[in-house]
């Protein structure tokens, strides 16, 4: 496959996943801010910091409040990572690789772009924010459903899935980091009722609250929930699951092309480093430090995949 086509498919699904992940990150901040209304500015600052757009945000706004942060992350076209911006980028990439997509996938992406242009044409009132975030998640799920239901399982499908899971690994790590590094009021609060409520809120933000209750025979506490989001390979947004999918799809490409470039070994090493751990050892190392290393290595892996398969955006 031409690098231009592979890159278009890969980035199309990275951008779609990023749109959904932005919605989940906003929801995490919004829900946690409700539990700490007296410190809402700190909550929203943490969301911007974790989104890696703080310098750009600070150049436009002087305060961290719900309206400014949500508008910047949802619809500000100067922010190339906003939902509106990345959905446009996803649609542009889909148009670039139109002949590699089924009619159903193209239609789902195009309809999503047109819907979001309408939904996000004006600032979103706080009262309507949960419904808008739900719409973003639903539309991204619609595109994924069209992909899994209609695309041939070949290299085109593998590049789509690689984009999804590279982005998802990054997102889940960032959402965990929002909680543990940026939102906890003080070390003395670890294990407190407020701490546990915030962790439970994060489960809801990644649509894993009920799954946790099914899968884990334990309380809603930091260790159990972090273990579920990092190590449980049954949970489709966990680091373990996402890295496993990356390794699998890279393996399919190795079979397809008859070669195993550097990104395959990098992915296998990262997956092993994440999955061959106990949550106690991760906490002992420092959860923020562990997550930061995962973010760095995931970014390096994405760059190596682009280099190995000669991607262009």
PDB file of N, CA and C in Angstrom, residues 86-174:
ATOM      1  N   UNK A  86     -10.311  18.308  14.758  1.00  0.00           N
ATOM      2  CA  UNK A  86      -9.867  16.947  14.437  1.00  0.00           C
ATOM      3  C   UNK A  86     -10.920  16.191  13.625  1.00  0.00           C
ATOM      4  N   UNK A  87     -12.192  16.501  13.818  1.00  0.00           N
ATOM      5  CA  UNK A  87     -13.208  15.871  12.973  1.00  0.00           C
ATOM      6  C   UNK A  87     -13.065  16.351  11.534  1.00  0.00           C
ATOM      7  N   UNK A  88     -12.762  17.628  11.341  1.00  0.00           N
ATOM      8  CA  UNK A  88     -12.502  18.121   9.982  1.00  0.00           C
ATOM      9  C   UNK A  88     -11.290  17.402   9.386  1.00  0.00           C
ATOM     10  N   UNK A  89     -10.227  17.232  10.206  1.00  0.00           N
ATOM     11  CA  UNK A  89      -9.035  16.530   9.719  1.00  0.00           C
ATOM     12  C   UNK A  89      -9.353  15.077   9.372  1.00  0.00           C
ATOM     13  N   UNK A  90     -10.192  14.428  10.189  1.00  0.00           N
ATOM     14  CA  UNK A  90     -10.595  13.048   9.900  1.00  0.00           C
ATOM     15  C   UNK A  90     -11.350  12.977   8.586  1.00  0.00           C
ATOM     16  N   UNK A  91     -12.250  13.917   8.377  1.00  0.00           N
ATOM     17  CA  UNK A  91     -13.030  13.927   7.133  1.00  0.00           C
ATOM     18  C   UNK A  91     -12.146  14.229   5.924  1.00  0.00           C
ATOM     19  N   UNK A  92     -11.170  15.134   6.087  1.00  0.00           N
ATOM     20  CA  UNK A  92     -10.242  15.447   4.999  1.00  0.00           C
ATOM     21  C   UNK A  92      -9.416  14.215   4.632  1.00  0.00           C
ATOM     22  N   UNK A  93      -8.958  13.479   5.638  1.00  0.00           N
ATOM     23  CA  UNK A  93      -8.209  12.257   5.364  1.00  0.00           C
ATOM     24  C   UNK A  93      -9.090  11.195   4.725  1.00  0.00           C
ATOM     25  N   UNK A  94     -10.345  11.108   5.170  1.00  0.00           N
ATOM     26  CA  UNK A  94     -11.277  10.144   4.568  1.00  0.00           C
ATOM     27  C   UNK A  94     -11.502  10.445   3.097  1.00  0.00           C
ATOM     28  N   UNK A  95     -11.611  11.726   2.779  1.00  0.00           N
ATOM     29  CA  UNK A  95     -11.794  12.111   1.372  1.00  0.00           C
ATOM     30  C   UNK A  95     -10.555  11.766   0.559  1.00  0.00           C
ATOM     31  N   UNK A  96      -9.372  11.923   1.182  1.00  0.00           N
ATOM     32  CA  UNK A  96      -8.117  11.607   0.510  1.00  0.00           C
ATOM     33  C   UNK A  96      -8.029  10.127   0.149  1.00  0.00           C
ATOM     34  N   UNK A  97      -8.554   9.264   1.027  1.00  0.00           N
ATOM     35  CA  UNK A  97      -8.453   7.810   0.815  1.00  0.00           C
ATOM     36  C   UNK A  97      -9.833   7.215   0.521  1.00  0.00           C
ATOM     37  N   UNK A  98     -10.685   8.014  -0.110  1.00  0.00           N
ATOM     38  CA  UNK A  98     -12.079   7.598  -0.340  1.00  0.00           C
ATOM     39  C   UNK A  98     -12.177   6.232  -1.013  1.00  0.00           C
ATOM     40  N   UNK A  99     -11.295   5.944  -1.960  1.00  0.00           N
ATOM     41  CA  UNK A  99     -11.386   4.675  -2.692  1.00  0.00           C
ATOM     42  C   UNK A  99     -10.956   3.484  -1.844  1.00  0.00           C
ATOM     43  N   UNK A 100     -10.352   3.719  -0.683  1.00  0.00           N
ATOM     44  CA  UNK A 100      -9.955   2.630   0.214  1.00  0.00           C
ATOM     45  C   UNK A 100     -11.009   2.353   1.279  1.00  0.00           C
ATOM     46  N   UNK A 101     -12.107   3.118   1.268  1.00  0.00           N
ATOM     47  CA  UNK A 101     -13.156   2.986   2.278  1.00  0.00           C
ATOM     48  C   UNK A 101     -14.429   2.452   1.649  1.00  0.00           C
ATOM     49  N   UNK A 102     -15.194   1.723   2.442  1.00  0.00           N
ATOM     50  CA  UNK A 102     -16.518   1.342   1.985  1.00  0.00           C
ATOM     51  C   UNK A 102     -17.428   2.566   1.996  1.00  0.00           C
ATOM     52  N   UNK A 103     -18.530   2.472   1.270  1.00  0.00           N
ATOM     53  CA  UNK A 103     -19.497   3.572   1.239  1.00  0.00           C
ATOM     54  C   UNK A 103     -20.006   3.886   2.639  1.00  0.00           C
ATOM     55  N   UNK A 104     -20.199   2.839   3.443  1.00  0.00           N
ATOM     56  CA  UNK A 104     -20.743   3.038   4.786  1.00  0.00           C
ATOM     57  C   UNK A 104     -19.782   3.821   5.684  1.00  0.00           C
ATOM     58  N   UNK A 105     -18.492   3.526   5.588  1.00  0.00           N
ATOM     59  CA  UNK A 105     -17.517   4.241   6.416  1.00  0.00           C
ATOM     60  C   UNK A 105     -17.432   5.701   5.976  1.00  0.00           C
ATOM     61  N   UNK A 106     -17.331   5.936   4.664  1.00  0.00           N
ATOM     62  CA  UNK A 106     -17.268   7.306   4.174  1.00  0.00           C
ATOM     63  C   UNK A 106     -18.507   8.093   4.589  1.00  0.00           C
ATOM     64  N   UNK A 107     -19.676   7.505   4.440  1.00  0.00           N
ATOM     65  CA  UNK A 107     -20.918   8.201   4.783  1.00  0.00           C
ATOM     66  C   UNK A 107     -20.971   8.541   6.269  1.00  0.00           C
ATOM     67  N   UNK A 108     -20.524   7.605   7.102  1.00  0.00           N
ATOM     68  CA  UNK A 108     -20.544   7.834   8.553  1.00  0.00           C
ATOM     69  C   UNK A 108     -19.625   8.986   8.930  1.00  0.00           C
ATOM     70  N   UNK A 109     -18.433   9.044   8.325  1.00  0.00           N
ATOM     71  CA  UNK A 109     -17.496  10.133   8.625  1.00  0.00           C
ATOM     72  C   UNK A 109     -18.039  11.465   8.120  1.00  0.00           C
ATOM     73  N   UNK A 110     -18.547  11.473   6.926  1.00  0.00           N
ATOM     74  CA  UNK A 110     -19.059  12.709   6.341  1.00  0.00           C
ATOM     75  C   UNK A 110     -20.251  13.234   7.125  1.00  0.00           C
ATOM     76  N   UNK A 111     -21.154  12.349   7.503  1.00  0.00           N
ATOM     77  CA  UNK A 111     -22.320  12.765   8.290  1.00  0.00           C
ATOM     78  C   UNK A 111     -21.904  13.275   9.667  1.00  0.00           C
ATOM     79  N   UNK A 112     -20.877  12.659  10.245  1.00  0.00           N
ATOM     80  CA  UNK A 112     -20.379  13.106  11.543  1.00  0.00           C
ATOM     81  C   UNK A 112     -19.838  14.529  11.444  1.00  0.00           C
ATOM     82  N   UNK A 113     -19.085  14.813  10.405  1.00  0.00           N
ATOM     83  CA  UNK A 113     -18.544  16.153  10.208  1.00  0.00           C
ATOM     84  C   UNK A 113     -19.673  17.172  10.046  1.00  0.00           C
ATOM     85  N   UNK A 114     -20.665  16.867   9.239  1.00  0.00           N
ATOM     86  CA  UNK A 114     -21.760  17.812   9.020  1.00  0.00           C
ATOM     87  C   UNK A 114     -22.558  18.035  10.303  1.00  0.00           C
ATOM     88  N   UNK A 115     -22.778  16.983  11.076  1.00  0.00           N
ATOM     89  CA  UNK A 115     -23.495  17.111  12.339  1.00  0.00           C
ATOM     90  C   UNK A 115     -22.727  17.987  13.322  1.00  0.00           C
ATOM     91  N   UNK A 116     -21.420  17.747  13.436  1.00  0.00           N
ATOM     92  CA  UNK A 116     -20.637  18.505  14.401  1.00  0.00           C
ATOM     93  C   UNK A 116     -20.509  19.974  13.999  1.00  0.00           C
ATOM     94  N   UNK A 117     -20.458  20.251  12.692  1.00  0.00           N
ATOM     95  CA  UNK A 117     -20.445  21.641  12.261  1.00  0.00           C
ATOM     96  C   UNK A 117     -21.674  22.378  12.772  1.00  0.00           C
ATOM     97  N   UNK A 118     -22.797  21.681  12.794  1.00  0.00           N
ATOM     98  CA  UNK A 118     -24.040  22.292  13.264  1.00  0.00           C
ATOM     99  C   UNK A 118     -24.089  22.359  14.792  1.00  0.00           C
ATOM    100  N   UNK A 119     -23.754  21.251  15.458  1.00  0.00           N
ATOM    101  CA  UNK A 119     -23.842  21.191  16.917  1.00  0.00           C
ATOM    102  C   UNK A 119     -22.868  22.163  17.579  1.00  0.00           C
ATOM    103  N   UNK A 120     -21.693  22.352  16.967  1.00  0.00           N
ATOM    104  CA  UNK A 120     -20.651  23.166  17.581  1.00  0.00           C
ATOM    105  C   UNK A 120     -20.504  24.537  16.929  1.00  0.00           C
ATOM    106  N   UNK A 121     -21.522  24.993  16.223  1.00  0.00           N
ATOM    107  CA  UNK A 121     -21.416  26.305  15.580  1.00  0.00           C
ATOM    108  C   UNK A 121     -21.451  27.442  16.600  1.00  0.00           C
ATOM    109  N   UNK A 122     -22.043  27.197  17.766  1.00  0.00           N
ATOM    110  CA  UNK A 122     -22.100  28.182  18.841  1.00  0.00           C
ATOM    111  C   UNK A 122     -21.516  27.583  20.112  1.00  0.00           C
ATOM    112  N   UNK A 123     -21.089  28.438  21.072  1.00  0.00           N
ATOM    113  CA  UNK A 123     -20.616  27.901  22.352  1.00  0.00           C
ATOM    114  C   UNK A 123     -21.669  27.015  23.003  1.00  0.00           C
ATOM    115  N   UNK A 124     -21.209  25.954  23.663  1.00  0.00           N
ATOM    116  CA  UNK A 124     -22.120  24.982  24.270  1.00  0.00           C
ATOM    117  C   UNK A 124     -22.420  25.401  25.707  1.00  0.00           C
ATOM    118  N   UNK A 125     -23.686  25.676  26.041  1.00  0.00           N
ATOM    119  CA  UNK A 125     -24.020  26.009  27.431  1.00  0.00           C
ATOM    120  C   UNK A 125     -23.713  24.830  28.353  1.00  0.00           C
ATOM    121  N   UNK A 126     -23.359  25.128  29.599  1.00  0.00           N
ATOM    122  CA  UNK A 126     -22.999  24.069  30.539  1.00  0.00           C
ATOM    123  C   UNK A 126     -24.129  23.080  30.730  1.00  0.00           C
ATOM    124  N   UNK A 127     -25.381  23.558  30.655  1.00  0.00           N
ATOM    125  CA  UNK A 127     -26.520  22.661  30.829  1.00  0.00           C
ATOM    126  C   UNK A 127     -26.647  21.656  29.700  1.00  0.00           C
ATOM    127  N   UNK A 128     -26.103  21.998  28.524  1.00  0.00           N
ATOM    128  CA  UNK A 128     -26.197  21.109  27.365  1.00  0.00           C
ATOM    129  C   UNK A 128     -24.924  20.292  27.150  1.00  0.00           C
ATOM    130  N   UNK A 129     -23.908  20.544  27.959  1.00  0.00           N
ATOM    131  CA  UNK A 129     -22.614  19.899  27.741  1.00  0.00           C
ATOM    132  C   UNK A 129     -22.689  18.373  27.799  1.00  0.00           C
ATOM    133  N   UNK A 130     -23.332  17.765  28.804  1.00  0.00           N
ATOM    134  CA  UNK A 130     -23.378  16.299  28.826  1.00  0.00           C
ATOM    135  C   UNK A 130     -23.995  15.701  27.561  1.00  0.00           C
ATOM    136  N   UNK A 131     -25.048  16.322  27.038  1.00  0.00           N
ATOM    137  CA  UNK A 131     -25.701  15.797  25.833  1.00  0.00           C
ATOM    138  C   UNK A 131     -24.792  15.928  24.615  1.00  0.00           C
ATOM    139  N   UNK A 132     -24.067  17.040  24.508  1.00  0.00           N
ATOM    140  CA  UNK A 132     -23.157  17.238  23.375  1.00  0.00           C
ATOM    141  C   UNK A 132     -22.001  16.238  23.442  1.00  0.00           C
ATOM    142  N   UNK A 133     -21.457  16.023  24.631  1.00  0.00           N
ATOM    143  CA  UNK A 133     -20.370  15.046  24.779  1.00  0.00           C
ATOM    144  C   UNK A 133     -20.854  13.644  24.434  1.00  0.00           C
ATOM    145  N   UNK A 134     -22.085  13.325  24.814  1.00  0.00           N
ATOM    146  CA  UNK A 134     -22.647  12.016  24.472  1.00  0.00           C
ATOM    147  C   UNK A 134     -22.803  11.869  22.963  1.00  0.00           C
ATOM    148  N   UNK A 135     -23.202  12.944  22.280  1.00  0.00           N
ATOM    149  CA  UNK A 135     -23.346  12.912  20.818  1.00  0.00           C
ATOM    150  C   UNK A 135     -22.002  12.661  20.141  1.00  0.00           C
ATOM    151  N   UNK A 136     -20.955  13.296  20.651  1.00  0.00           N
ATOM    152  CA  UNK A 136     -19.616  13.084  20.084  1.00  0.00           C
ATOM    153  C   UNK A 136     -19.224  11.619  20.221  1.00  0.00           C
ATOM    154  N   UNK A 137     -19.425  11.048  21.397  1.00  0.00           N
ATOM    155  CA  UNK A 137     -19.070   9.639  21.612  1.00  0.00           C
ATOM    156  C   UNK A 137     -19.891   8.726  20.702  1.00  0.00           C
ATOM    157  N   UNK A 138     -21.164   9.005  20.570  1.00  0.00           N
ATOM    158  CA  UNK A 138     -22.044   8.155  19.759  1.00  0.00           C
ATOM    159  C   UNK A 138     -21.662   8.199  18.290  1.00  0.00           C
ATOM    160  N   UNK A 139     -21.335   9.383  17.780  1.00  0.00           N
ATOM    161  CA  UNK A 139     -20.984   9.490  16.370  1.00  0.00           C
ATOM    162  C   UNK A 139     -19.664   8.792  16.062  1.00  0.00           C
ATOM    163  N   UNK A 140     -18.714   8.905  16.971  1.00  0.00           N
ATOM    164  CA  UNK A 140     -17.437   8.207  16.758  1.00  0.00           C
ATOM    165  C   UNK A 140     -17.638   6.694  16.817  1.00  0.00           C
ATOM    166  N   UNK A 141     -18.534   6.250  17.691  1.00  0.00           N
ATOM    167  CA  UNK A 141     -18.854   4.826  17.756  1.00  0.00           C
ATOM    168  C   UNK A 141     -19.541   4.364  16.466  1.00  0.00           C
ATOM    169  N   UNK A 142     -20.334   5.241  15.871  1.00  0.00           N
ATOM    170  CA  UNK A 142     -21.005   4.908  14.607  1.00  0.00           C
ATOM    171  C   UNK A 142     -19.985   4.652  13.506  1.00  0.00           C
ATOM    172  N   UNK A 143     -18.947   5.485  13.431  1.00  0.00           N
ATOM    173  CA  UNK A 143     -17.913   5.286  12.412  1.00  0.00           C
ATOM    174  C   UNK A 143     -17.171   3.975  12.665  1.00  0.00           C
ATOM    175  N   UNK A 144     -16.826   3.712  13.927  1.00  0.00           N
ATOM    176  CA  UNK A 144     -16.145   2.448  14.244  1.00  0.00           C
ATOM    177  C   UNK A 144     -17.020   1.254  13.883  1.00  0.00           C
ATOM    178  N   UNK A 145     -18.309   1.367  14.124  1.00  0.00           N
ATOM    179  CA  UNK A 145     -19.214   0.275  13.765  1.00  0.00           C
ATOM    180  C   UNK A 145     -19.249   0.041  12.270  1.00  0.00           C
ATOM    181  N   UNK A 146     -19.250   1.120  11.486  1.00  0.00           N
ATOM    182  CA  UNK A 146     -19.212   0.970  10.026  1.00  0.00           C
ATOM    183  C   UNK A 146     -17.912   0.311   9.593  1.00  0.00           C
ATOM    184  N   UNK A 147     -16.809   0.679  10.241  1.00  0.00           N
ATOM    185  CA  UNK A 147     -15.517   0.077   9.913  1.00  0.00           C
ATOM    186  C   UNK A 147     -15.531  -1.429  10.186  1.00  0.00           C
ATOM    187  N   UNK A 148     -15.903  -1.811  11.400  1.00  0.00           N
ATOM    188  CA  UNK A 148     -15.830  -3.224  11.767  1.00  0.00           C
ATOM    189  C   UNK A 148     -16.886  -4.056  11.043  1.00  0.00           C
ATOM    190  N   UNK A 149     -17.965  -3.421  10.618  1.00  0.00           N
ATOM    191  CA  UNK A 149     -19.031  -4.173   9.976  1.00  0.00           C
ATOM    192  C   UNK A 149     -18.915  -4.307   8.477  1.00  0.00           C
ATOM    193  N   UNK A 150     -18.071  -3.459   7.833  1.00  0.00           N
ATOM    194  CA  UNK A 150     -18.069  -3.463   6.363  1.00  0.00           C
ATOM    195  C   UNK A 150     -16.693  -3.556   5.717  1.00  0.00           C
ATOM    196  N   UNK A 151     -15.605  -3.318   6.475  1.00  0.00           N
ATOM    197  CA  UNK A 151     -14.281  -3.282   5.846  1.00  0.00           C
ATOM    198  C   UNK A 151     -13.650  -4.676   5.777  1.00  0.00           C
ATOM    199  N   UNK A 152     -12.986  -4.932   4.666  1.00  0.00           N
ATOM    200  CA  UNK A 152     -12.225  -6.165   4.500  1.00  0.00           C
ATOM    201  C   UNK A 152     -11.082  -6.199   5.499  1.00  0.00           C
ATOM    202  N   UNK A 153     -10.821  -7.388   6.078  1.00  0.00           N
ATOM    203  CA  UNK A 153      -9.725  -7.521   7.043  1.00  0.00           C
ATOM    204  C   UNK A 153      -8.409  -7.686   6.299  1.00  0.00           C
ATOM    205  N   UNK A 154      -7.864  -6.559   5.883  1.00  0.00           N
ATOM    206  CA  UNK A 154      -6.583  -6.555   5.181  1.00  0.00           C
ATOM    207  C   UNK A 154      -5.726  -5.427   5.730  1.00  0.00           C
ATOM    208  N   UNK A 155      -4.688  -5.025   5.005  1.00  0.00           N
ATOM    209  CA  UNK A 155      -3.794  -4.000   5.535  1.00  0.00           C
ATOM    210  C   UNK A 155      -4.506  -2.665   5.748  1.00  0.00           C
ATOM    211  N   UNK A 156      -5.510  -2.365   4.932  1.00  0.00           N
ATOM    212  CA  UNK A 156      -6.248  -1.113   5.124  1.00  0.00           C
ATOM    213  C   UNK A 156      -6.923  -1.097   6.496  1.00  0.00           C
ATOM    214  N   UNK A 157      -7.545  -2.188   6.851  1.00  0.00           N
ATOM    215  CA  UNK A 157      -8.190  -2.302   8.161  1.00  0.00           C
ATOM    216  C   UNK A 157      -7.161  -2.202   9.279  1.00  0.00           C
ATOM    217  N   UNK A 158      -6.014  -2.826   9.095  1.00  0.00           N
ATOM    218  CA  UNK A 158      -4.981  -2.805  10.131  1.00  0.00           C
ATOM    219  C   UNK A 158      -4.477  -1.390  10.395  1.00  0.00           C
ATOM    220  N   UNK A 159      -4.299  -0.591   9.363  1.00  0.00           N
ATOM    221  CA  UNK A 159      -3.832   0.779   9.575  1.00  0.00           C
ATOM    222  C   UNK A 159      -4.899   1.616  10.286  1.00  0.00           C
ATOM    223  N   UNK A 160      -6.160   1.369   9.970  1.00  0.00           N
ATOM    224  CA  UNK A 160      -7.244   2.058  10.687  1.00  0.00           C
ATOM    225  C   UNK A 160      -7.198   1.719  12.176  1.00  0.00           C
ATOM    226  N   UNK A 161      -7.014   0.457  12.483  1.00  0.00           N
ATOM    227  CA  UNK A 161      -7.011   0.027  13.879  1.00  0.00           C
ATOM    228  C   UNK A 161      -5.760   0.503  14.608  1.00  0.00           C
ATOM    229  N   UNK A 162      -4.631   0.536  13.917  1.00  0.00           N
ATOM    230  CA  UNK A 162      -3.423   1.080  14.548  1.00  0.00           C
ATOM    231  C   UNK A 162      -3.639   2.529  14.976  1.00  0.00           C
ATOM    232  N   UNK A 163      -4.238   3.329  14.106  1.00  0.00           N
ATOM    233  CA  UNK A 163      -4.513   4.712  14.468  1.00  0.00           C
ATOM    234  C   UNK A 163      -5.418   4.812  15.679  1.00  0.00           C
ATOM    235  N   UNK A 164      -6.447   3.979  15.709  1.00  0.00           N
ATOM    236  CA  UNK A 164      -7.378   3.982  16.845  1.00  0.00           C
ATOM    237  C   UNK A 164      -6.661   3.674  18.146  1.00  0.00           C
ATOM    238  N   UNK A 165      -5.858   2.628  18.173  1.00  0.00           N
ATOM    239  CA  UNK A 165      -5.319   2.157  19.449  1.00  0.00           C
ATOM    240  C   UNK A 165      -4.062   2.901  19.895  1.00  0.00           C
ATOM    241  N   UNK A 166      -3.297   3.475  18.972  1.00  0.00           N
ATOM    242  CA  UNK A 166      -2.222   4.379  19.391  1.00  0.00           C
ATOM    243  C   UNK A 166      -2.845   5.573  20.121  1.00  0.00           C
ATOM    244  N   UNK A 167      -3.886   6.128  19.534  1.00  0.00           N
ATOM    245  CA  UNK A 167      -4.548   7.285  20.142  1.00  0.00           C
ATOM    246  C   UNK A 167      -5.238   6.911  21.447  1.00  0.00           C
ATOM    247  N   UNK A 168      -5.826   5.734  21.502  1.00  0.00           N
ATOM    248  CA  UNK A 168      -6.553   5.319  22.712  1.00  0.00           C
ATOM    249  C   UNK A 168      -5.587   5.065  23.868  1.00  0.00           C
ATOM    250  N   UNK A 169      -4.429   4.474  23.578  1.00  0.00           N
ATOM    251  CA  UNK A 169      -3.428   4.278  24.625  1.00  0.00           C
ATOM    252  C   UNK A 169      -3.047   5.621  25.226  1.00  0.00           C
ATOM    253  N   UNK A 170      -2.787   6.590  24.370  1.00  0.00           N
ATOM    254  CA  UNK A 170      -2.425   7.930  24.826  1.00  0.00           C
ATOM    255  C   UNK A 170      -3.547   8.539  25.662  1.00  0.00           C
ATOM    256  N   UNK A 171      -4.780   8.404  25.201  1.00  0.00           N
ATOM    257  CA  UNK A 171      -5.914   9.017  25.891  1.00  0.00           C
ATOM    258  C   UNK A 171      -6.156   8.425  27.269  1.00  0.00           C
ATOM    259  N   UNK A 172      -6.168   7.098  27.359  1.00  0.00           N
ATOM    260  CA  UNK A 172      -6.418   6.466  28.657  1.00  0.00           C
ATOM    261  C   UNK A 172      -5.346   6.855  29.653  1.00  0.00           C
ATOM    262  N   UNK A 173      -4.100   6.898  29.188  1.00  0.00           N
ATOM    263  CA  UNK A 173      -3.015   7.319  30.073  1.00  0.00           C
ATOM    264  C   UNK A 173      -3.231   8.748  30.545  1.00  0.00           C
ATOM    265  N   UNK A 174      -3.659   9.623  29.660  1.00  0.00           N
ATOM    266  CA  UNK A 174      -3.880  11.015  30.037  1.00  0.00           C
ATOM    267  C   UNK A 174      -5.055  11.161  31.006  1.00  0.00           C
TER     268      UNK A 174
END
